[in-house]
Amino acid sequence: MDIPKTYDPKQAEEHHYARWEKQGFFAPEVNQDQDAPAFSIAIPPPNVTGSLHMGHALQHTMMDVLARYKRMCGQRTLWLPGMDHAGISTQLMVTRELKKEGLTRHDLGREKFVERVWKWKAESGGQITKQMRREGASVDWSREKFTMDEDLSRAVREAFVRLYDDGLIYRGNRIVNWCPNDQTVLSDLEVLKEPQVGKLYYLKYPVKHSDRFVTVATTRPETMLGDTAVAVNPLDERYLDLVGETLLLPLTDREIPVIADEYVEQEFGTGAVKITPAHDPNDYEMGVRHNLAQIVVIDQYAKMTPEAGADFAGLDRYKAREKIIEKFTELDLIEKVVDYEFSISKCERCKTVLEPLISTQWFCRMDQLRDLALEHMAREEKPRFFPEVPYRKVYTDWLENLRDWTISRQLWWGHQIPAWHTPAGDVVVARTHEEARLKAGDVELTQDPDVLDTWFSSALWPFSTLGWPEKTADLETFYPTSVLVTARDIIFLWVSRMVMMGLKFEGKRPFADVFVTGTILDKHGQRMSKTKGNGVDPLEVFDKFGVDATRLTLASVGTTDTRWNEKQVESYRNFANKIWNATRFCLLNSDGAKVDPGLLAGDLQSLPLHDRWIISRLHKTARDVRAALAEYQFHEAVQTLYHFFWDDFCDWYIELSKAAITSEEASAERTTSRSRLLSVLEQALRLLHPFMPYITEELWQQLPGVNGELLHPAYKTAPATIMLTGYPEGLTDLIDEQAEEEMQMVIDLISRVRNIRSEMNIKPGERVTLIIGAGDQRLRSVFSASSEQIARLARAADVSIAAELIAPKASARAVLGGGAELAVPLEGLIDFEQERQRLGKELGKLESEAESLRKQLANPQFIERAPVEKVEALRQRLEDISQRSSQLQQTLKNLG
RNA sequence: AGGCGCGUAGCUCAGUGGUAGAGCACUACCUUGACACGGUAGGGGUCUGGGGUUCAAAUCCCCACGCGCCUACCA
């Protein structure tokens, strides 16, 4: 047998995924159990323009762990993949491409442009789907969806029409966030607020028929051309007499009133606010309240309109600002200019400063939808957020303050709004052109040119991907989905909207749980971003350390932000190598043996202690991992598995088994031991599989005796793969606390001997003699039964066990739990002074613990108020420590 | 401006009422027939600071300091 000493992840990563996919292991149909409960996850669809980053890798790892785990538990598992058409991003991407050819999208026209986008998608879109295969993601590619697919587009139209018919979608003329660069409206959630250091200009407006002025403060002087009032607080004594007066708006021939409104804060600026209803959201509101005219002075390209006057028409908004200041200065109408820090709204995509504009758009009313979600949370406590704090509150608070959603976009790439205009100006909303014609009669119909916000189709994702509005079998089986794994930044954009739409259209929440992951930061604690260029490419990490090691690292991240730490991946790479070599050992000693789970069950009482122990540890590990995953405690699960495999299985079980496994003589006993070792290993690989799919499959396939019989009953006709074996149960019946306790005594004994050897500088090759004294009969028999293994692991030539400790004076000594004592005769080697110090240190530790225990037990209030079992546990602990302590004192005394 | 989170060993992080944990780094020894991506033993923390609740606080409450995030219509 020729097995390399070092694990090469690439080799394993090359073959298995293709086989899993081809054999249909990812599709729920592989499950033959008609009664199997369903488990489903709809992937947060990555943008078609995107490529894999750490955030994806993190979420995908967690989803894949859950999917593989549930599949191994026999559940009918569907993890559905797909992509989002990402309206603005994709349109920008293709527009940039065209620009290189010297073209604009208008040169092509809408139809050709959209064709071009589809072509781009076919050629370069969806990088991420290839990269997900590398991750090992067990998604069902046969059900892959794209938000612009015909069936999903039909779902979008259906949803739109139903919402419209229910009065939840309307068309209106309102002030909106406009991106002058992308030439589209944006919803409030797509606006980026950035702090900005700018200036606050104090402008003086003359009062008509008076020599007085009213001074207003503004950060955007250019909007003054659209002012239709100046507002003051009704309680502001400074301006009481001015309310109702008229001002002469400089640079124009307009006269505007001074109005009173409680919105105005007296403390800020001068207490007088210029009101530009057409170009500021707050002024717009006030304009509506006071019936003010809306004068549009800035157009959709952020240039001044003719309404701004001949001097300004056509000027860019910033140029206009300069010119306004110039003119005000000339007229001596500037009181002062001060530095001022405020926040500015930018386009999330292109970072252009947005322009609030009045525009006709489609809106979705959110009050009723919001109430559906809030009621569901109040009544059912769903969805359940992990972690519940703070996300449940973040989610409900946001819903409570929700405003209407601007759902139209002036783009070409996306779902065109299913509404048609008649020459008479009527609007007909329908699923298809034909339906619109039926509704409108025999008139010319023009479809509304706008498309829907990308997030509109995303909101339908959990059910549109399963065939809605048709009542498909998939929808029946897999909706609602089980859990949503996502990053916190789309709780509003996406999570809440899915809940509302799911409840609205299916009457059921889209998912039961929402697991919110933390963020992976760079090593300086900064967010990874393209613009900063500080991102770590998951594919490079895969290449360097292997996919499995990367997955373990990611699974350990959990819900708090964590700095990227390559050392962590390296240590999991080492862990993968450890698994490789442990298996290598088992295989090198597998002659005549084979995997047989039967060797780990049934009547175990006749087995050697270490066998009973590892079987118990195995089940406890399975139990703990299951409990951890039930609460999405990935970190906990990884830690449990890591220590079980490395500490329990490798450091102790393999070492304790070596004598039996490697004995020269072939024997039935040797074969059974080898088979049992292989069987424990096989179970351990199963436990690890959801986290480390590649190495576990690679090694599992090499174990002698693996075949279809090891698969979970639900998959019994499938070809042999670790993917479809049963996940170890972790049955309480197979957890043997006594074996664990006894083994711990043996482990402690061996560790103490090693400690003595190390402290006494005994050469590793040198054999020592062990003398053990234990008054307790059970302890003696435990040590006796394991004496050969104790000798082997402690490198002892001889082990003697008696009720009384009788040992030469020149011995190093130790006191163990349960009253047992240990002596290692070291004639000629022992330095009595050093030994005294060593024991003294030991005694000191015990004494200080005993001290604090005594103090606690002497406190009557503790005895009175603490739970009885707590008090009892402390008493026992003190008793044990006292015994060991007095034994140690005696030992020290004997040393002279 | 409000809201929230975080601050634990040199580093990256677990732990959320009952004797402080892991990995890496560090020290010593070891080419022991699975593995030096390894083995054995070991050192290292007044759990940011201060107050409070409790028999008992890293853990719950309050205050302060530091870091970060989110929400918001102060021109």
PDB file of C-alpha atoms in Angstrom, chain A residues 462-712:
ATOM      1  CA  PRO A 462     -38.515  31.372  -1.838  1.00  0.00           C
ATOM      2  CA  PHE A 463     -41.714  30.443  -3.691  1.00  0.00           C
ATOM      3  CA  SER A 464     -41.196  31.701  -7.243  1.00  0.00           C
ATOM      4  CA  THR A 465     -38.266  29.273  -7.523  1.00  0.00           C
ATOM      5  CA  LEU A 466     -40.563  26.406  -6.583  1.00  0.00           C
ATOM      6  CA  GLY A 467     -43.060  27.064  -9.367  1.00  0.00           C
ATOM      7  CA  TRP A 468     -45.484  29.592  -7.883  1.00  0.00           C
ATOM      8  CA  PRO A 469     -48.156  30.612  -8.868  1.00  0.00           C
ATOM      9  CA  GLU A 470     -48.668  27.034 -10.066  1.00  0.00           C
ATOM     10  CA  LYS A 471     -49.406  24.629  -7.222  1.00  0.00           C
ATOM     11  CA  THR A 472     -46.429  22.437  -7.980  1.00  0.00           C
ATOM     12  CA  ALA A 473     -45.267  19.407  -6.050  1.00  0.00           C
ATOM     13  CA  ASP A 474     -42.056  21.243  -5.194  1.00  0.00           C
ATOM     14  CA  LEU A 475     -43.983  24.154  -3.756  1.00  0.00           C
ATOM     15  CA  GLU A 476     -46.066  21.724  -1.751  1.00  0.00           C
ATOM     16  CA  THR A 477     -43.025  19.854  -0.444  1.00  0.00           C
ATOM     17  CA  PHE A 478     -40.390  22.513   0.054  1.00  0.00           C
ATOM     18  CA  TYR A 479     -42.320  25.650   0.975  1.00  0.00           C
ATOM     19  CA  PRO A 480     -41.939  27.070   3.547  1.00  0.00           C
ATOM     20  CA  THR A 481     -38.191  26.667   3.491  1.00  0.00           C
ATOM     21  CA  SER A 482     -36.385  25.724   6.674  1.00  0.00           C
ATOM     22  CA  VAL A 483     -33.780  28.381   7.229  1.00  0.00           C
ATOM     23  CA  LEU A 484     -32.322  31.457   5.632  1.00  0.00           C
ATOM     24  CA  VAL A 485     -28.603  32.054   6.084  1.00  0.00           C
ATOM     25  CA  THR A 486     -27.580  35.570   5.272  1.00  0.00           C
ATOM     26  CA  ALA A 487     -25.532  38.627   6.132  1.00  0.00           C
ATOM     27  CA  ARG A 488     -27.037  41.369   8.219  1.00  0.00           C
ATOM     28  CA  ASP A 489     -27.001  44.073   5.551  1.00  0.00           C
ATOM     29  CA  ILE A 490     -30.005  42.717   3.691  1.00  0.00           C
ATOM     30  CA  ILE A 491     -32.408  42.168   6.566  1.00  0.00           C
ATOM     31  CA  PHE A 492     -34.469  45.126   5.333  1.00  0.00           C
ATOM     32  CA  LEU A 493     -33.825  44.928   1.606  1.00  0.00           C
ATOM     33  CA  TRP A 494     -34.603  41.272   1.364  1.00  0.00           C
ATOM     34  CA  VAL A 495     -35.494  39.288   4.488  1.00  0.00           C
ATOM     35  CA  SER A 496     -38.406  41.446   5.589  1.00  0.00           C
ATOM     36  CA  ARG A 497     -39.784  41.719   2.060  1.00  0.00           C
ATOM     37  CA  MET A 498     -39.702  37.948   1.600  1.00  0.00           C
ATOM     38  CA  VAL A 499     -41.641  37.542   4.819  1.00  0.00           C
ATOM     39  CA  MET A 500     -44.272  40.042   3.731  1.00  0.00           C
ATOM     40  CA  MET A 501     -44.669  38.608   0.238  1.00  0.00           C
ATOM     41  CA  GLY A 502     -44.630  35.027   1.481  1.00  0.00           C
ATOM     42  CA  LEU A 503     -47.405  35.759   3.943  1.00  0.00           C
ATOM     43  CA  LYS A 504     -49.344  37.752   1.360  1.00  0.00           C
ATOM     44  CA  PHE A 505     -49.217  35.232  -1.463  1.00  0.00           C
ATOM     45  CA  GLU A 506     -48.834  31.838   0.195  1.00  0.00           C
ATOM     46  CA  GLY A 507     -50.264  32.623   3.585  1.00  0.00           C
ATOM     47  CA  LYS A 508     -47.158  31.061   5.074  1.00  0.00           C
ATOM     48  CA  ARG A 509     -43.858  32.526   6.183  1.00  0.00           C
ATOM     49  CA  PRO A 510     -41.033  31.810   3.721  1.00  0.00           C
ATOM     50  CA  PHE A 511     -38.681  30.334   6.318  1.00  0.00           C
ATOM     51  CA  ALA A 512     -38.784  29.348   9.976  1.00  0.00           C
ATOM     52  CA  ASP A 513     -35.332  30.525  11.013  1.00  0.00           C
ATOM     53  CA  VAL A 514     -32.991  33.279   9.933  1.00  0.00           C
ATOM     54  CA  PHE A 515     -29.334  32.763  10.749  1.00  0.00           C
ATOM     55  CA  VAL A 516     -27.416  36.007  10.474  1.00  0.00           C
ATOM     56  CA  THR A 517     -23.685  35.535   9.980  1.00  0.00           C
ATOM     57  CA  GLY A 518     -20.963  37.856  11.113  1.00  0.00           C
ATOM     58  CA  THR A 519     -18.730  39.711   8.701  1.00  0.00           C
ATOM     59  CA  ILE A 520     -15.202  38.721   7.813  1.00  0.00           C
ATOM     60  CA  LEU A 521     -12.937  41.727   8.154  1.00  0.00           C
ATOM     61  CA  ASP A 522      -9.376  42.115   6.968  1.00  0.00           C
ATOM     62  CA  LYS A 523      -6.556  41.678   9.459  1.00  0.00           C
ATOM     63  CA  HIS A 524      -6.775  45.347  10.442  1.00  0.00           C
ATOM     64  CA  GLY A 525     -10.461  45.084  11.266  1.00  0.00           C
ATOM     65  CA  GLN A 526     -11.599  46.853   8.088  1.00  0.00           C
ATOM     66  CA  ARG A 527     -14.470  45.667   5.937  1.00  0.00           C
ATOM     67  CA  MET A 528     -13.256  43.910   2.839  1.00  0.00           C
ATOM     68  CA  SER A 529     -14.200  45.847  -0.264  1.00  0.00           C
ATOM     69  CA  LYS A 530     -13.385  45.990  -3.923  1.00  0.00           C
ATOM     70  CA  THR A 531     -12.542  49.663  -3.810  1.00  0.00           C
ATOM     71  CA  LYS A 532     -10.146  49.241  -0.917  1.00  0.00           C
ATOM     72  CA  GLY A 533      -8.687  46.175  -2.563  1.00  0.00           C
ATOM     73  CA  ASN A 534      -8.295  44.500   0.810  1.00  0.00           C
ATOM     74  CA  GLY A 535     -10.421  41.482   0.045  1.00  0.00           C
ATOM     75  CA  VAL A 536      -9.094  37.966   0.428  1.00  0.00           C
ATOM     76  CA  ASP A 537     -10.039  35.737  -2.493  1.00  0.00           C
ATOM     77  CA  PRO A 538     -11.557  32.477  -1.251  1.00  0.00           C
ATOM     78  CA  LEU A 539     -10.285  30.666  -4.322  1.00  0.00           C
ATOM     79  CA  GLU A 540      -6.708  31.553  -3.457  1.00  0.00           C
ATOM     80  CA  VAL A 541      -7.250  30.274   0.064  1.00  0.00           C
ATOM     81  CA  PHE A 542      -8.700  27.065  -1.375  1.00  0.00           C
ATOM     82  CA  ASP A 543      -5.590  26.671  -3.510  1.00  0.00           C
ATOM     83  CA  LYS A 544      -3.239  27.278  -0.641  1.00  0.00           C
ATOM     84  CA  PHE A 545      -4.874  25.305   2.168  1.00  0.00           C
ATOM     85  CA  GLY A 546      -7.651  23.275   0.608  1.00  0.00           C
ATOM     86  CA  VAL A 547     -11.404  23.731   0.557  1.00  0.00           C
ATOM     87  CA  ASP A 548     -12.061  21.633   3.665  1.00  0.00           C
ATOM     88  CA  ALA A 549      -9.649  23.600   5.842  1.00  0.00           C
ATOM     89  CA  THR A 550     -11.162  26.857   4.600  1.00  0.00           C
ATOM     90  CA  ARG A 551     -14.651  25.593   5.343  1.00  0.00           C
ATOM     91  CA  LEU A 552     -13.719  24.734   8.938  1.00  0.00           C
ATOM     92  CA  THR A 553     -12.317  28.220   9.378  1.00  0.00           C
ATOM     93  CA  LEU A 554     -15.438  29.816   7.963  1.00  0.00           C
ATOM     94  CA  ALA A 555     -17.783  27.601   9.945  1.00  0.00           C
ATOM     95  CA  SER A 556     -16.025  28.822  13.089  1.00  0.00           C
ATOM     96  CA  VAL A 557     -16.789  32.464  12.382  1.00  0.00           C
ATOM     97  CA  GLY A 558     -20.312  32.424  13.749  1.00  0.00           C
ATOM     98  CA  THR A 559     -22.342  35.561  14.279  1.00  0.00           C
ATOM     99  CA  THR A 560     -19.776  38.138  15.328  1.00  0.00           C
ATOM    100  CA  ASP A 561     -17.424  40.035  13.065  1.00  0.00           C
ATOM    101  CA  THR A 562     -14.054  38.353  12.822  1.00  0.00           C
ATOM    102  CA  ARG A 563     -10.739  39.382  11.380  1.00  0.00           C
ATOM    103  CA  TRP A 564      -9.390  37.142   8.681  1.00  0.00           C
ATOM    104  CA  ASN A 565      -6.620  35.013  10.119  1.00  0.00           C
ATOM    105  CA  GLU A 566      -4.690  32.796   7.766  1.00  0.00           C
ATOM    106  CA  LYS A 567      -3.023  31.013  10.683  1.00  0.00           C
ATOM    107  CA  GLN A 568      -6.412  29.604  11.570  1.00  0.00           C
ATOM    108  CA  VAL A 569      -6.796  28.089   8.110  1.00  0.00           C
ATOM    109  CA  GLU A 570      -3.312  26.699   8.372  1.00  0.00           C
ATOM    110  CA  SER A 571      -4.164  24.949  11.612  1.00  0.00           C
ATOM    111  CA  TYR A 572      -7.238  23.382  10.017  1.00  0.00           C
ATOM    112  CA  ARG A 573      -5.062  22.374   7.059  1.00  0.00           C
ATOM    113  CA  ASN A 574      -2.935  20.594   9.637  1.00  0.00           C
ATOM    114  CA  PHE A 575      -6.063  19.013  11.030  1.00  0.00           C
ATOM    115  CA  ALA A 576      -6.956  17.703   7.576  1.00  0.00           C
ATOM    116  CA  ASN A 577      -3.473  16.251   7.372  1.00  0.00           C
ATOM    117  CA  LYS A 578      -3.989  14.656  10.762  1.00  0.00           C
ATOM    118  CA  ILE A 579      -7.153  12.995   9.533  1.00  0.00           C
ATOM    119  CA  TRP A 580      -5.281  11.823   6.474  1.00  0.00           C
ATOM    120  CA  ASN A 581      -2.501  10.280   8.503  1.00  0.00           C
ATOM    121  CA  ALA A 582      -4.737   8.698  11.093  1.00  0.00           C
ATOM    122  CA  THR A 583      -6.534   6.994   8.241  1.00  0.00           C
ATOM    123  CA  ARG A 584      -3.209   6.126   6.697  1.00  0.00           C
ATOM    124  CA  PHE A 585      -2.275   4.312   9.893  1.00  0.00           C
ATOM    125  CA  CYS A 586      -5.553   2.443   9.982  1.00  0.00           C
ATOM    126  CA  LEU A 587      -5.181   1.416   6.359  1.00  0.00           C
ATOM    127  CA  LEU A 588      -1.557   0.353   6.759  1.00  0.00           C
ATOM    128  CA  ASN A 589      -2.812  -1.993   9.474  1.00  0.00           C
ATOM    129  CA  SER A 590      -6.022  -3.132   7.899  1.00  0.00           C
ATOM    130  CA  ASP A 591      -5.018  -6.498   6.554  1.00  0.00           C
ATOM    131  CA  GLY A 592      -8.006  -8.828   6.910  1.00  0.00           C
ATOM    132  CA  ALA A 593     -10.180  -6.163   8.468  1.00  0.00           C
ATOM    133  CA  LYS A 594     -13.188  -4.231   7.270  1.00  0.00           C
ATOM    134  CA  VAL A 595     -15.649  -1.597   8.391  1.00  0.00           C
ATOM    135  CA  ASP A 596     -18.444  -3.147  10.430  1.00  0.00           C
ATOM    136  CA  PRO A 597     -20.700  -0.836  12.448  1.00  0.00           C
ATOM    137  CA  GLY A 598     -21.941  -3.920  14.292  1.00  0.00           C
ATOM    138  CA  LEU A 599     -18.647  -3.930  16.192  1.00  0.00           C
ATOM    139  CA  LEU A 600     -19.639  -0.644  17.842  1.00  0.00           C
ATOM    140  CA  ALA A 601     -22.987  -1.806  19.166  1.00  0.00           C
ATOM    141  CA  GLY A 602     -24.583  -4.699  20.963  1.00  0.00           C
ATOM    142  CA  ASP A 603     -23.027  -6.114  24.110  1.00  0.00           C
ATOM    143  CA  LEU A 604     -20.005  -3.950  24.690  1.00  0.00           C
ATOM    144  CA  GLN A 605     -19.322  -4.805  28.322  1.00  0.00           C
ATOM    145  CA  SER A 606     -16.783  -7.513  27.463  1.00  0.00           C
ATOM    146  CA  LEU A 607     -14.697  -5.117  25.398  1.00  0.00           C
ATOM    147  CA  PRO A 608     -11.470  -3.552  26.657  1.00  0.00           C
ATOM    148  CA  LEU A 609     -11.853  -0.239  28.430  1.00  0.00           C
ATOM    149  CA  HIS A 610     -10.451   1.868  25.601  1.00  0.00           C
ATOM    150  CA  ASP A 611     -12.979   0.397  23.142  1.00  0.00           C
ATOM    151  CA  ARG A 612     -15.909   1.059  25.440  1.00  0.00           C
ATOM    152  CA  TRP A 613     -14.479   4.504  26.040  1.00  0.00           C
ATOM    153  CA  ILE A 614     -14.090   5.529  22.384  1.00  0.00           C
ATOM    154  CA  ILE A 615     -17.578   4.280  21.536  1.00  0.00           C
ATOM    155  CA  SER A 616     -18.959   6.384  24.352  1.00  0.00           C
ATOM    156  CA  ARG A 617     -16.934   9.388  23.253  1.00  0.00           C
ATOM    157  CA  LEU A 618     -18.135   8.877  19.688  1.00  0.00           C
ATOM    158  CA  HIS A 619     -21.772   8.981  20.703  1.00  0.00           C
ATOM    159  CA  LYS A 620     -21.294  11.889  23.030  1.00  0.00           C
ATOM    160  CA  THR A 621     -19.599  13.768  20.221  1.00  0.00           C
ATOM    161  CA  ALA A 622     -22.456  12.968  17.845  1.00  0.00           C
ATOM    162  CA  ARG A 623     -24.958  14.087  20.456  1.00  0.00           C
ATOM    163  CA  ASP A 624     -23.110  17.334  21.089  1.00  0.00           C
ATOM    164  CA  VAL A 625     -22.649  18.126  17.410  1.00  0.00           C
ATOM    165  CA  ARG A 626     -26.329  17.504  16.754  1.00  0.00           C
ATOM    166  CA  ALA A 627     -27.288  19.758  19.632  1.00  0.00           C
ATOM    167  CA  ALA A 628     -24.925  22.462  18.400  1.00  0.00           C
ATOM    168  CA  LEU A 629     -26.233  22.349  14.836  1.00  0.00           C
ATOM    169  CA  ALA A 630     -29.829  22.485  16.040  1.00  0.00           C
ATOM    170  CA  GLU A 631     -28.978  25.927  17.411  1.00  0.00           C
ATOM    171  CA  TYR A 632     -26.707  26.900  14.503  1.00  0.00           C
ATOM    172  CA  GLN A 633     -23.684  26.802  16.825  1.00  0.00           C
ATOM    173  CA  PHE A 634     -21.229  26.002  14.071  1.00  0.00           C
ATOM    174  CA  HIS A 635     -18.195  27.028  16.068  1.00  0.00           C
ATOM    175  CA  GLU A 636     -19.181  24.747  18.906  1.00  0.00           C
ATOM    176  CA  ALA A 637     -19.700  21.853  16.493  1.00  0.00           C
ATOM    177  CA  VAL A 638     -16.296  22.349  14.892  1.00  0.00           C
ATOM    178  CA  GLN A 639     -14.539  22.490  18.255  1.00  0.00           C
ATOM    179  CA  THR A 640     -16.266  19.338  19.414  1.00  0.00           C
ATOM    180  CA  LEU A 641     -15.296  17.449  16.273  1.00  0.00           C
ATOM    181  CA  TYR A 642     -11.740  18.741  16.263  1.00  0.00           C
ATOM    182  CA  HIS A 643     -11.065  17.599  19.800  1.00  0.00           C
ATOM    183  CA  PHE A 644     -12.822  14.313  19.395  1.00  0.00           C
ATOM    184  CA  PHE A 645     -10.798  13.433  16.353  1.00  0.00           C
ATOM    185  CA  TRP A 646      -7.437  14.770  17.405  1.00  0.00           C
ATOM    186  CA  ASP A 647      -7.424  14.254  21.153  1.00  0.00           C
ATOM    187  CA  ASP A 648      -9.685  11.284  21.743  1.00  0.00           C
ATOM    188  CA  PHE A 649      -9.280   9.344  18.556  1.00  0.00           C
ATOM    189  CA  CYS A 650      -5.680  10.066  17.504  1.00  0.00           C
ATOM    190  CA  ASP A 651      -3.859  10.850  20.732  1.00  0.00           C
ATOM    191  CA  TRP A 652      -5.520   8.214  22.844  1.00  0.00           C
ATOM    192  CA  TYR A 653      -7.542   5.626  20.994  1.00  0.00           C
ATOM    193  CA  ILE A 654      -5.051   4.925  18.228  1.00  0.00           C
ATOM    194  CA  GLU A 655      -2.185   4.893  20.721  1.00  0.00           C
ATOM    195  CA  LEU A 656      -4.049   2.588  23.096  1.00  0.00           C
ATOM    196  CA  SER A 657      -4.965   0.310  20.203  1.00  0.00           C
ATOM    197  CA  LYS A 658      -1.505   0.030  18.753  1.00  0.00           C
ATOM    198  CA  ALA A 659      -0.440  -3.043  20.651  1.00  0.00           C
ATOM    199  CA  ALA A 660      -3.425  -5.043  19.466  1.00  0.00           C
ATOM    200  CA  ILE A 661      -3.460  -3.574  15.958  1.00  0.00           C
ATOM    201  CA  THR A 662       0.217  -3.896  15.120  1.00  0.00           C
ATOM    202  CA  SER A 663       0.942  -7.249  16.679  1.00  0.00           C
ATOM    203  CA  GLU A 664       3.028  -9.363  14.319  1.00  0.00           C
ATOM    204  CA  GLU A 665       0.907 -12.455  14.615  1.00  0.00           C
ATOM    205  CA  ALA A 666      -2.292 -12.631  12.633  1.00  0.00           C
ATOM    206  CA  SER A 667      -5.192 -13.557  14.874  1.00  0.00           C
ATOM    207  CA  ALA A 668      -8.949 -13.267  15.068  1.00  0.00           C
ATOM    208  CA  GLU A 669      -8.430 -10.863  17.921  1.00  0.00           C
ATOM    209  CA  ARG A 670      -6.124  -8.669  15.863  1.00  0.00           C
ATOM    210  CA  THR A 671      -8.575  -8.664  12.983  1.00  0.00           C
ATOM    211  CA  THR A 672     -11.440  -7.661  15.237  1.00  0.00           C
ATOM    212  CA  SER A 673      -9.412  -4.865  16.791  1.00  0.00           C
ATOM    213  CA  ARG A 674      -8.474  -3.590  13.370  1.00  0.00           C
ATOM    214  CA  SER A 675     -12.048  -3.773  12.173  1.00  0.00           C
ATOM    215  CA  ARG A 676     -13.231  -1.929  15.240  1.00  0.00           C
ATOM    216  CA  LEU A 677     -10.640   0.774  14.709  1.00  0.00           C
ATOM    217  CA  LEU A 678     -11.730   1.124  11.084  1.00  0.00           C
ATOM    218  CA  SER A 679     -15.348   1.259  12.157  1.00  0.00           C
ATOM    219  CA  VAL A 680     -14.724   4.029  14.663  1.00  0.00           C
ATOM    220  CA  LEU A 681     -12.807   5.898  11.995  1.00  0.00           C
ATOM    221  CA  GLU A 682     -15.656   5.435   9.557  1.00  0.00           C
ATOM    222  CA  GLN A 683     -18.099   6.944  12.051  1.00  0.00           C
ATOM    223  CA  ALA A 684     -15.712   9.791  12.728  1.00  0.00           C
ATOM    224  CA  LEU A 685     -15.474  10.563   9.003  1.00  0.00           C
ATOM    225  CA  ARG A 686     -19.271  10.657   8.842  1.00  0.00           C
ATOM    226  CA  LEU A 687     -19.330  13.130  11.715  1.00  0.00           C
ATOM    227  CA  LEU A 688     -16.883  15.331   9.865  1.00  0.00           C
ATOM    228  CA  HIS A 689     -18.413  15.040   6.436  1.00  0.00           C
ATOM    229  CA  PRO A 690     -20.798  18.029   6.478  1.00  0.00           C
ATOM    230  CA  PHE A 691     -17.869  20.260   7.354  1.00  0.00           C
ATOM    231  CA  MET A 692     -15.131  18.590   5.319  1.00  0.00           C
ATOM    232  CA  PRO A 693     -16.824  16.896   2.383  1.00  0.00           C
ATOM    233  CA  TYR A 694     -13.805  16.250   0.193  1.00  0.00           C
ATOM    234  CA  ILE A 695     -11.296  14.596   2.490  1.00  0.00           C
ATOM    235  CA  THR A 696     -13.972  12.513   4.175  1.00  0.00           C
ATOM    236  CA  GLU A 697     -15.267  11.155   0.865  1.00  0.00           C
ATOM    237  CA  GLU A 698     -11.753  10.564  -0.400  1.00  0.00           C
ATOM    238  CA  LEU A 699     -10.789   8.543   2.663  1.00  0.00           C
ATOM    239  CA  TRP A 700     -14.124   6.825   3.164  1.00  0.00           C
ATOM    240  CA  GLN A 701     -13.953   5.393  -0.340  1.00  0.00           C
ATOM    241  CA  GLN A 702     -10.640   3.781   0.560  1.00  0.00           C
ATOM    242  CA  LEU A 703     -11.805   2.031   3.695  1.00  0.00           C
ATOM    243  CA  PRO A 704     -12.095  -1.724   3.269  1.00  0.00           C
ATOM    244  CA  GLY A 705     -15.645  -2.977   3.386  1.00  0.00           C
ATOM    245  CA  VAL A 706     -17.500   0.226   2.574  1.00  0.00           C
ATOM    246  CA  ASN A 707     -20.534  -0.386   0.406  1.00  0.00           C
ATOM    247  CA  GLY A 708     -24.168   0.542  -0.047  1.00  0.00           C
ATOM    248  CA  GLU A 709     -25.164  -1.220   3.131  1.00  0.00           C
ATOM    249  CA  LEU A 710     -23.642   1.604   5.122  1.00  0.00           C
ATOM    250  CA  LEU A 711     -26.003   4.148   3.582  1.00  0.00           C
ATOM    251  CA  HIS A 712     -28.948   5.622   5.412  1.00  0.00           C
TER     252      HIS A 712
END
